[in-house]
Amino acid sequence: VQTELLRVNPVHPEAEAIARAAEVLRSGRLVAFPTETVYGLGANALDAAAVARIFAAKERPAANPVIVHVPDAAAVRSLVTAWPESAERLAARFWPGPLTLILPRSTAIPDIVTAGGPTVAIRVPAHPVARALLEQAGVPIAAPSANRASRLSPTLAAHVLGDLDGRIDLLLDGGPTSGGVESTVLDLSGATPCLLRPGLVSPAQLEAVVGPVTRRATIGSGTDPLPSPGMMARHYAPQTPVECLLPAAVQKRIAELAAQGMRVGWLAFPAEPTPAAAGVRRVTMPNLAAAYAACLYAVLHDLDAAGLERIIVTLPPEGDDWLMIHDRLARASAT
Ligand code: TXA
Ligand code: MG
């Protein structure tokens, strides 16, 4: 297919562009659009054939379910068979925003959306373009990140085109997304809430609202079954091999690689000195986790396009705020 590209104002999206995108969605076709986390690849969530096009365009394994986006908490009721008190409180506090809740699905949701499973992932996005599109389309929108399977998520329209040009019908270009990493995924279908994917809503923020949250190891150990298929280790990965190192090990490793004649990219922190070695492309990352998240994928996309042989990342500090970054870096460097 020919991919149509429409620019939209990210704060006050033009009614015409939104109407066009809503029409494409309602006709069973694919629309990529910005959310406050990353760009999503949307289809009418109630139309199994339309959702099948998402899987084809992304080359996504059929076992990996997709998130359903709705305009508000009221729109969730017909899609689930339970709406626990915890969901009510979390929705009131964090929606619209980067939190996805896993709940028991109703029969309104086609099998392909949930990969045949008994639960459905739902979120209410905050981005004005996503909100306008949901309102105009009048249907829930199934939307995984708008990248080919296991590649980096897109934070710019150019990233979407790089992976999906000619595979999707329409792309709404609303400029860079602000959050930078994918939503927090929290499973509410069991006895206690379980964190399946760390994101911009931190565990501490969740626990302040619902009490203790089980923190699953987010990288598959290879022995335990993965509760979320998207938790398979290698995911969100650039094509260039990535090595994550503790601060004390970074300088020596870079010197070693440079001595072998390798061109190396480096995600550094401001306080780190630049090694003398030639051929090192340093990117100084922010000291704050949210700011780091906002630029992480764009930096990795850029370094990946630069034809380097290795990307070195200085590991951030431990701690709640940095959990989402550790998770994404571990996946980017998994082999
Ligand atoms: O920020 C985001 O969440 C972005 C934007 C576009 O909304 N979407 C996104 O979707 O990251 P995707 O498909 O790339 O990641 C969805 C994650 C996957 O890890 C998937 O396995 C998990 O959510 N998931 C979806 N449905 C699930 C379910 N029923 N049970 C457990 N995990 C589920
Ligand atoms: Mg994804």
Coordinates of C-alpha atoms and ligand atoms in Angstrom, one line a residue:
V1 CA 0.0 0.0 0.0
Q2 CA 0.9 3.7 -0.4
T3 CA 1.4 5.2 3.1
E4 CA -0.4 8.6 3.3
L5 CA 1.4 11.1 5.6
L6 CA -0.6 13.8 7.3
R7 CA 1.0 16.4 9.6
V8 CA -1.1 17.3 12.6
N9 CA -0.7 19.9 15.3
P10 CA 0.1 17.9 18.5
V11 CA -1.7 20.2 20.8
H12 CA -4.7 21.2 18.7
P13 CA -5.0 18.5 16.0
E14 CA -6.7 19.7 12.8
A15 CA -10.3 18.3 12.5
E16 CA -9.8 17.5 8.8
A17 CA -6.8 15.2 9.4
I18 CA -8.4 13.5 12.3
A19 CA -11.6 12.9 10.3
R20 CA -9.6 11.4 7.5
A21 CA -7.7 9.1 9.9
A22 CA -11.0 8.1 11.7
E23 CA -12.5 7.2 8.3
V24 CA -9.4 5.0 7.4
L25 CA -9.7 3.2 10.8
R26 CA -13.4 2.6 10.5
S27 CA -12.9 1.1 7.0
G28 CA -10.7 -1.6 8.6
R29 CA -7.3 0.0 7.7
L30 CA -4.2 0.9 9.7
V31 CA -3.3 4.4 11.1
A32 CA -0.1 5.2 13.0
F33 CA -0.5 8.0 15.5
P34 CA 1.4 9.6 18.3
T35 CA 0.6 8.9 22.0
E36 CA 2.3 10.4 25.0
T37 CA 4.6 7.4 25.2
V38 CA 5.5 6.2 21.7
Y39 CA 3.8 6.1 18.3
G40 CA 1.1 3.4 18.0
L41 CA -0.1 1.4 15.0
G42 CA -3.9 1.5 15.3
A43 CA -6.8 -0.6 14.0
N44 CA -10.4 -0.9 15.0
A45 CA -10.1 -3.3 18.0
L46 CA -13.6 -4.8 17.3
D47 CA -12.7 -5.8 13.8
A48 CA -10.6 -9.0 13.7
A49 CA -9.5 -8.6 10.1
A50 CA -8.3 -5.1 10.8
V51 CA -6.3 -6.2 13.8
A52 CA -4.8 -9.0 11.6
R53 CA -3.4 -6.3 9.4
I54 CA -1.4 -4.9 12.4
F55 CA 0.2 -8.3 13.0
A56 CA 1.0 -8.6 9.3
A57 CA 2.5 -5.1 9.0
K58 CA 4.6 -5.5 12.1
E59 CA 5.5 -9.2 11.5
R60 CA 4.4 -9.6 15.1
P61 CA 4.1 -13.1 16.5
A62 CA 0.4 -14.1 16.9
A63 CA 1.1 -15.0 20.5
N64 CA 1.8 -11.4 21.5
P65 CA -1.5 -9.6 22.4
V66 CA -2.0 -5.9 21.7
I67 CA -3.2 -3.0 23.9
V68 CA -6.7 -1.6 23.4
H69 CA -7.0 2.2 23.6
V70 CA -10.2 3.8 24.7
P71 CA -11.3 7.4 25.3
D72 CA -12.1 7.1 29.0
A73 CA -12.7 4.6 31.9
A74 CA -16.5 4.4 31.0
A75 CA -15.6 2.9 27.6
V76 CA -13.9 0.0 29.3
R77 CA -17.0 -1.6 30.8
S78 CA -18.3 -3.4 27.7
L79 CA -14.8 -4.7 27.0
V80 CA -14.2 -6.5 30.4
T81 CA -16.1 -8.8 32.7
A82 CA -14.7 -7.3 35.9
W83 CA -13.8 -3.8 37.0
P84 CA -12.2 -4.1 40.4
E85 CA -11.9 -1.4 43.0
S86 CA -8.2 -1.2 42.2
A87 CA -8.9 -0.5 38.6
E88 CA -11.3 2.3 39.5
R89 CA -8.8 4.0 41.8
L90 CA -5.9 3.6 39.3
A91 CA -8.0 4.9 36.4
A92 CA -9.1 7.9 38.5
R93 CA -5.4 8.7 39.3
F94 CA -3.5 7.9 36.2
W95 CA -5.9 8.0 33.2
P96 CA -5.5 9.6 30.7
G97 CA -1.9 8.6 30.9
P98 CA 0.8 5.9 30.4
L99 CA -0.7 3.1 32.4
T100 CA -2.1 -0.1 30.8
L101 CA -4.3 -2.4 32.9
I102 CA -4.8 -6.1 32.3
L103 CA -8.4 -7.2 33.0
P104 CA -10.6 -10.2 32.2
R105 CA -11.9 -9.7 28.7
S106 CA -15.5 -9.7 27.5
T107 CA -16.8 -11.4 24.3
A108 CA -16.7 -8.0 22.6
I109 CA -13.0 -8.4 22.1
P110 CA -11.9 -10.5 19.2
D111 CA -9.5 -13.4 20.0
I112 CA -6.7 -12.0 17.9
V113 CA -6.4 -8.9 20.1
T114 CA -5.7 -11.0 23.2
A115 CA -3.8 -13.7 21.4
G116 CA -6.6 -16.1 22.5
G117 CA -6.0 -15.3 26.2
P118 CA -8.6 -14.7 28.9
T119 CA -7.5 -11.1 29.6
V120 CA -7.3 -7.8 27.7
A121 CA -4.8 -4.9 28.0
I122 CA -6.5 -1.5 28.1
R123 CA -5.3 2.1 28.4
V124 CA -6.6 5.7 28.0
P125 CA -3.9 7.7 26.2
A126 CA -3.3 11.4 27.1
H127 CA -1.9 12.7 23.8
P128 CA -4.4 15.1 22.1
V129 CA -4.0 13.4 18.7
A130 CA -4.8 10.0 20.2
R131 CA -7.7 11.4 22.1
A132 CA -9.2 13.2 19.1
L133 CA -8.8 10.1 17.0
L134 CA -10.6 7.9 19.6
E135 CA -13.4 10.4 19.8
Q136 CA -13.8 10.7 16.0
A137 CA -13.4 7.0 15.3
G138 CA -16.0 6.0 17.9
V139 CA -14.5 2.5 18.3
P140 CA -11.7 1.2 20.6
I141 CA -8.4 1.3 18.9
A142 CA -6.0 -1.7 19.2
A143 CA -2.5 -0.3 18.9
P144 CA 0.9 -1.8 19.6
S145 CA 4.0 0.4 19.1
A146 CA 4.4 1.3 15.4
N147 CA 7.6 -0.6 14.7
R148 CA 8.5 -4.0 13.3
A149 CA 8.5 -6.8 15.8
S150 CA 11.4 -6.7 18.3
R151 CA 12.8 -3.4 16.9
L152 CA 13.0 -0.1 18.8
S153 CA 9.7 1.7 19.4
P154 CA 9.2 4.9 17.5
T155 CA 9.2 8.3 19.1
L156 CA 9.2 10.2 15.8
A157 CA 7.1 9.9 12.6
A158 CA 10.4 9.2 10.7
H159 CA 11.0 6.2 12.9
V160 CA 7.6 4.8 11.9
L161 CA 8.3 5.3 8.2
G162 CA 11.7 3.7 8.6
D163 CA 10.0 0.5 9.7
L164 CA 6.6 0.5 8.2
D165 CA 6.5 2.7 5.0
G166 CA 4.4 0.9 2.4
R167 CA 2.9 -1.4 5.0
I168 CA 0.4 1.0 6.6
D169 CA -2.4 3.2 5.2
L170 CA -1.9 6.4 7.1
L171 CA 0.6 8.1 9.4
L172 CA -0.4 11.1 11.5
D173 CA 2.9 13.0 12.2
G174 CA 2.4 14.9 15.4
G175 CA 6.1 15.5 16.0
P176 CA 8.2 13.8 18.8
T177 CA 6.3 11.9 21.6
S178 CA 7.1 13.3 25.0
G179 CA 7.2 10.2 27.3
G180 CA 9.7 8.2 25.2
V181 CA 9.1 4.7 26.6
E182 CA 6.1 2.5 26.5
S183 CA 3.3 2.5 29.2
T184 CA 3.5 0.7 32.5
V185 CA 1.6 -2.6 32.2
L186 CA -0.1 -3.7 35.4
D187 CA -2.0 -7.0 35.6
L188 CA -5.2 -6.7 37.7
S189 CA -6.6 -10.1 36.8
G190 CA -5.1 -12.0 39.8
A191 CA -5.3 -11.7 43.5
T192 CA -2.6 -8.9 43.8
P193 CA -1.6 -6.4 41.2
C194 CA 1.4 -7.5 39.2
L195 CA 3.8 -5.3 37.3
L196 CA 4.4 -6.8 33.9
R197 CA 6.3 -3.9 32.3
P198 CA 7.8 -0.9 34.1
G199 CA 7.1 2.4 32.6
L200 CA 6.6 6.1 33.3
V201 CA 4.2 5.4 36.1
S202 CA 6.6 4.0 38.7
P203 CA 5.9 1.1 41.2
A204 CA 5.9 3.6 44.1
Q205 CA 3.2 5.6 42.4
L206 CA 1.1 2.5 41.8
E207 CA 1.6 1.3 45.4
A208 CA 0.5 4.6 46.8
V209 CA -2.9 4.0 45.2
V210 CA -3.4 0.2 45.4
G211 CA -1.0 -1.1 48.0
P212 CA 1.7 -3.8 47.4
V213 CA 2.4 -4.6 43.7
T214 CA 4.2 -7.8 42.8
R215 CA 7.3 -6.9 40.7
R216 CA 8.0 -9.8 38.3
A217 CA 11.4 -10.1 36.8
T218 CA 10.6 -8.4 33.6
I219 CA 13.2 -10.2 31.6
G220 CA 12.4 -13.9 30.9
S221 CA 14.8 -16.1 32.9
G222 CA 14.3 -18.8 30.3
T223 CA 12.8 -21.2 32.9
D224 CA 9.7 -19.5 34.2
P225 CA 6.8 -19.1 31.8
L226 CA 6.4 -15.5 30.6
P227 CA 3.2 -14.0 32.0
S228 CA 3.3 -11.4 29.2
P229 CA 4.4 -12.6 25.8
G230 CA 6.0 -9.1 25.1
M231 CA 8.4 -10.0 28.0
M232 CA 10.5 -12.2 25.8
A233 CA 14.0 -10.9 26.4
R234 CA 15.2 -9.4 23.1
H235 CA 12.8 -6.6 22.3
Y236 CA 13.1 -2.9 21.8
A237 CA 16.5 -3.6 20.3
P238 CA 18.7 -1.6 17.8
Q239 CA 20.5 -3.6 15.2
T240 CA 23.9 -2.5 16.5
P241 CA 25.0 -4.7 19.4
V242 CA 24.5 -3.0 22.8
E243 CA 26.6 -3.5 25.9
C244 CA 25.5 -2.1 29.3
L245 CA 28.3 -1.6 31.8
L246 CA 28.6 -0.3 35.3
P247 CA 30.3 3.2 35.4
A248 CA 33.6 1.7 36.7
A249 CA 34.0 -0.6 33.7
V250 CA 33.1 1.8 30.9
Q251 CA 36.4 3.6 30.2
K252 CA 38.4 0.4 30.0
R253 CA 35.9 -1.3 27.7
I254 CA 35.7 1.7 25.3
A255 CA 39.5 1.8 25.1
E256 CA 39.6 -1.9 24.4
L257 CA 37.0 -1.7 21.6
A258 CA 38.7 1.5 20.1
A259 CA 42.0 -0.3 20.1
Q260 CA 40.4 -3.0 18.0
G261 CA 39.5 -0.3 15.5
M262 CA 35.8 -0.4 16.3
R263 CA 33.6 2.6 16.0
V264 CA 31.7 2.9 19.3
G265 CA 28.7 4.9 20.4
W266 CA 28.4 5.7 24.0
L267 CA 25.4 6.7 26.2
A268 CA 27.2 8.6 29.0
F269 CA 26.2 10.6 32.0
P270 CA 27.3 14.2 32.4
A271 CA 29.9 13.6 35.1
E272 CA 31.8 11.0 33.1
P273 CA 35.1 12.1 31.4
T274 CA 35.4 11.4 27.6
P275 CA 38.1 8.8 27.0
A276 CA 41.0 9.8 24.8
A277 CA 40.3 6.9 22.3
A278 CA 39.5 7.9 18.7
G279 CA 36.2 7.0 17.0
V280 CA 34.0 7.2 20.0
R281 CA 30.7 9.0 19.5
R282 CA 29.6 10.2 22.9
V283 CA 26.0 11.1 23.7
T284 CA 25.5 12.7 27.1
M285 CA 22.2 11.5 28.6
P286 CA 20.2 13.4 31.3
N287 CA 20.6 12.7 35.0
L288 CA 16.9 12.4 35.5
A289 CA 15.0 9.2 34.7
A290 CA 12.0 10.8 33.0
A291 CA 14.3 13.0 30.8
Y292 CA 16.5 10.0 30.0
A293 CA 13.3 8.0 29.0
A294 CA 12.2 10.9 26.7
C295 CA 15.3 10.7 24.6
L296 CA 16.5 7.1 24.9
Y297 CA 14.9 5.6 21.8
A298 CA 15.7 8.6 19.6
V299 CA 19.3 8.4 20.7
L300 CA 19.4 4.6 20.0
H301 CA 17.7 5.2 16.6
D302 CA 20.3 7.8 15.7
L303 CA 23.3 5.7 16.8
D304 CA 21.8 2.7 15.0
A305 CA 21.7 4.7 11.8
A306 CA 25.3 5.9 12.2
G307 CA 26.8 2.5 11.1
L308 CA 28.6 1.9 14.4
E309 CA 29.9 -1.5 15.5
R310 CA 29.0 -1.3 19.1
I311 CA 26.9 0.8 21.5
I312 CA 28.1 1.1 25.0
V313 CA 25.7 2.3 27.7
T314 CA 26.7 3.4 31.2
L315 CA 24.1 1.8 33.5
P316 CA 22.0 4.3 35.4
P317 CA 21.7 4.2 39.2
E318 CA 19.4 1.6 40.8
G319 CA 16.0 2.7 42.2
D320 CA 12.4 2.9 41.4
D321 CA 12.5 5.7 39.0
W322 CA 15.1 4.0 36.8
L323 CA 13.4 0.6 36.7
M324 CA 11.9 1.3 33.3
I325 CA 15.3 2.3 31.9
H326 CA 17.0 -0.8 33.3
D327 CA 14.3 -2.9 31.7
R328 CA 14.6 -1.3 28.3
L329 CA 18.4 -1.4 28.3
A330 CA 18.4 -5.1 29.4
R331 CA 16.1 -5.9 26.4
A332 CA 18.1 -3.7 24.0
S333 CA 21.3 -5.6 25.0
A334 CA 19.9 -9.2 25.2
T335 CA 21.3 -11.6 22.7
Ligands
TXA1 O1 2.8 3.0 25.5 C1 2.3 2.0 25.0 O2 1.9 1.0 25.7 C2 2.3 1.8 23.5 C3 1.4 2.9 23.0 C4 1.2 2.8 21.5 O3 0.1 2.8 23.6 N1 1.9 0.5 23.1 C5 2.7 -0.6 23.3 O4 2.2 -1.7 22.8 O5 3.8 -0.5 23.8 P1 3.0 -3.0 22.5 O6 2.1 -4.0 21.8 O7 4.3 -2.7 21.8 O8 3.2 -3.6 23.9 C6 2.1 -4.1 24.6 C7 2.6 -4.9 25.8 C8 3.3 -6.2 25.3 O9 4.4 -6.5 26.2 C9 2.2 -7.2 25.4 O10 2.7 -8.5 25.6 C10 1.5 -6.8 26.7 O11 1.5 -5.4 26.6 N2 0.1 -7.2 26.7 C11 -0.9 -6.9 25.8 N3 -2.0 -7.6 26.1 C12 -1.7 -8.4 27.2 C13 -2.5 -9.3 28.0 N4 -3.7 -9.6 27.8 N5 -1.8 -9.9 29.1 C14 -0.5 -9.6 29.3 N6 0.2 -8.7 28.6 C15 -0.4 -8.1 27.6
MG2 MG 6.1 -2.8 21.1

